[in-house]
């Protein structure tokens, strides 16, 4: 996962399309397509804990854990990639008063688990810059309310479309199926500014751009 995320950052820098790279890598039968999807970082209770534990065991044994520590470092940086793209889109301007729709709070689909979820890093980074969040997740709304309480910068919405109202950008963090068939007419009628920050590469960049929507994926510079 971290390898693909690092490749996606290279793709962004050189103007390549990570999807074409992914198809090429996965076509090798020795590798396949499982887990070679770039994104906004991994979370949950297993991967982060296990990587940290393995690195700690290696250090205690006096063995350099270069690769294991790099996996963790890449993942932590990856959780900030969408925020960096948002700042570039707004040309480094203050985000105070900006509102962002955020789809996906859980660290992966089919769970309400928000432990070390990328959504938390993204929201907290944007709040620190003065932004507001309108969030929706099919399962993790109660968990988000438990973690963040009645934080005024966070509005938990009943529907994905409701989160779009008055938004200056849409941030997709979790690849829930209901997010994949996006209605661009709804985006245009509800959002204040048409910008999509796709942390799971679930949308077609060409279709978005053809609809006049500024699109930022992970490694989809082309």
XYZ file of C-alpha atoms in Angstrom:
222
model
C 0.000 0.000 0.000
C 2.715 2.465 0.959
C 4.718 1.506 -2.138
C 1.772 2.384 -4.381
C 1.154 5.593 -2.454
C 4.759 6.638 -2.947
C 4.520 5.815 -6.660
C 1.345 7.906 -6.859
C 3.215 10.910 -5.464
C 5.914 10.440 -8.098
C 3.189 10.205 -10.748
C 1.730 13.502 -9.549
C 5.148 15.144 -9.694
C 6.003 14.004 -13.223
C 2.519 14.268 -14.748
C 1.869 10.535 -15.084
C -1.326 8.565 -14.414
C -0.911 6.072 -11.567
C -3.848 4.035 -12.897
C -1.849 3.096 -15.985
C 1.126 2.226 -13.770
C -1.121 0.123 -11.518
C -2.521 -1.816 -14.468
C 0.982 -2.553 -15.702
C 2.244 -3.724 -12.305
C -0.808 -5.854 -11.579
C -0.633 -7.612 -14.939
C 2.384 -9.511 -13.622
C 0.890 -12.755 -12.273
C 3.486 -12.799 -9.497
C 2.036 -9.555 -8.130
C -1.638 -9.271 -9.082
C -3.977 -6.408 -8.282
C -4.705 -6.943 -4.581
C -3.604 -4.031 -2.380
C -2.008 -2.041 -5.213
C -4.520 0.782 -5.065
C -3.105 4.168 -4.057
C -5.132 6.302 -1.706
C -5.253 8.679 1.217
C -3.511 6.267 3.585
C -4.523 3.245 5.636
C -5.893 3.155 9.170
C -7.786 0.866 11.505
C -6.696 -1.252 14.434
C -4.487 -3.788 12.638
C -2.122 -2.366 10.008
C -0.869 0.648 12.016
C -0.464 -1.359 15.228
C 1.248 -4.302 13.530
C 3.697 -2.122 11.591
C 4.640 -0.206 14.749
C 5.018 -3.458 16.705
C 7.267 -5.039 14.076
C 9.489 -1.948 13.979
C 9.723 -1.937 17.789
C 10.661 -5.641 17.891
C 13.385 -5.040 15.311
C 14.811 -2.079 17.232
C 14.890 -4.032 20.487
C 16.726 -6.830 18.685
C 19.250 -4.359 17.292
C 18.070 -4.881 13.710
C 17.554 -1.799 11.493
C 13.853 -1.654 10.565
C 14.404 0.600 7.559
C 11.601 -0.746 5.361
C 9.078 -1.129 8.176
C 9.683 2.401 9.444
C 9.472 3.715 5.878
C 6.039 2.086 5.479
C 4.819 3.964 8.541
C 6.412 7.260 7.463
C 4.913 7.063 3.975
C 1.469 6.321 5.389
C 1.559 9.253 7.797
C 2.600 11.598 4.985
C -0.089 10.159 2.727
C -2.824 11.189 5.139
C -1.856 14.818 4.428
C -1.802 14.535 0.622
C -5.405 15.651 0.107
C -4.921 18.625 2.421
C -1.853 19.615 0.393
C -3.926 19.405 -2.797
C -6.648 21.536 -1.225
C -4.103 24.187 -0.257
C -2.654 24.187 -3.779
C -6.132 24.528 -5.288
C -6.814 27.571 -3.131
C -3.283 28.824 -3.833
C -2.259 28.704 -0.189
C -5.000 31.139 0.821
C -6.431 31.088 4.304
C -9.171 28.457 4.526
C -11.067 30.370 7.216
C -14.723 30.435 6.226
C -14.318 27.637 3.686
C -16.599 24.623 3.997
C -15.744 21.144 2.764
C -18.030 18.182 2.225
C -16.335 15.001 3.396
C -17.602 11.599 2.275
C -16.290 8.692 4.333
C -15.262 8.798 7.982
C -14.460 5.125 8.620
C -10.999 3.878 7.667
C -12.551 1.478 5.132
C -16.022 0.531 3.833
C -18.361 -1.809 5.742
C -17.246 -0.647 9.202
C -17.747 2.225 11.622
C -14.134 2.001 12.830
C -12.398 5.389 12.794
C -9.224 4.351 14.606
C -6.306 6.085 12.850
C -8.610 6.806 9.906
C -7.286 9.271 7.296
C -10.515 11.248 7.706
C -9.439 12.280 11.201
C -6.086 13.648 10.044
C -7.750 15.479 7.155
C -10.513 17.041 9.250
C -8.201 18.068 12.074
C -5.723 19.609 9.613
C -8.475 21.610 7.908
C -9.949 22.735 11.222
C -6.518 24.017 12.220
C -6.645 26.200 9.097
C -10.077 27.603 9.929
C -12.239 25.421 7.675
C -15.580 23.787 8.432
C -16.542 20.201 7.574
C -19.903 18.768 6.523
C -19.421 15.001 6.799
C -21.327 11.860 5.912
C -20.592 8.150 6.309
C -23.078 5.269 5.972
C -21.951 3.645 9.237
C -19.600 5.870 11.228
C -21.805 8.832 12.157
C -22.310 7.761 15.775
C -18.603 7.052 16.129
C -17.747 10.496 14.751
C -20.179 12.103 17.202
C -18.601 10.129 20.052
C -15.075 11.227 19.100
C -15.738 14.871 18.274
C -18.856 15.621 20.301
C -20.576 18.873 19.401
C -17.546 20.464 17.776
C -18.904 23.552 15.972
C -16.648 23.104 12.927
C -18.225 19.705 12.199
C -21.716 19.109 10.830
C -22.771 15.469 10.559
C -25.231 15.147 7.686
C -27.999 12.590 7.205
C -27.248 12.058 3.515
C -24.204 12.317 1.285
C -25.919 14.911 -0.902
C -26.770 17.081 2.105
C -23.060 17.371 2.891
C -22.565 19.146 -0.451
C -24.726 22.145 0.419
C -22.630 25.304 0.214
C -19.367 23.363 0.039
C -16.194 24.803 -1.466
C -14.923 21.299 -2.211
C -15.830 17.624 -1.919
C -13.319 15.322 -0.212
C -13.773 11.580 -0.760
C -11.902 9.574 1.873
C -13.607 6.148 1.963
C -14.639 4.189 -1.129
C -18.202 3.334 -0.132
C -20.213 2.005 -3.092
C -22.864 4.691 -2.753
C -20.230 7.354 -3.479
C -19.124 5.805 -6.769
C -22.093 6.840 -8.918
C -21.729 10.566 -8.443
C -24.435 12.904 -9.774
C -22.548 15.855 -11.216
C -25.784 17.841 -11.573
C -26.243 17.611 -7.798
C -22.677 18.818 -7.319
C -23.317 21.802 -9.547
C -26.599 22.761 -7.894
C -25.455 22.315 -4.292
C -21.774 23.262 -4.109
C -20.412 26.788 -3.906
C -17.194 25.849 -5.709
C -16.785 22.835 -8.000
C -13.707 20.994 -6.766
C -13.403 17.277 -5.986
C -10.510 15.839 -3.972
C -10.722 12.103 -4.580
C -8.705 10.171 -2.010
C -9.599 6.764 -3.491
C -9.523 7.428 -7.253
C -13.121 6.303 -7.693
C -13.960 8.921 -10.334
C -12.864 9.410 -13.929
C -10.733 12.573 -14.154
C -11.704 13.154 -17.792
C -15.420 13.032 -17.023
C -14.997 15.435 -14.134
C -12.994 17.920 -16.162
C -15.481 17.665 -19.046
C -18.201 18.715 -16.584
C -16.186 21.763 -15.546
C -15.224 20.286 -12.175
C -11.701 20.758 -10.816
C -10.551 17.219 -10.033
C -7.655 16.092 -7.849
C -7.018 12.377 -7.473
C -4.109 10.424 -6.054
C -1.426 10.215 -8.734
C -3.849 11.220 -11.494
C -1.945 14.270 -12.728
C -2.403 13.214 -16.347
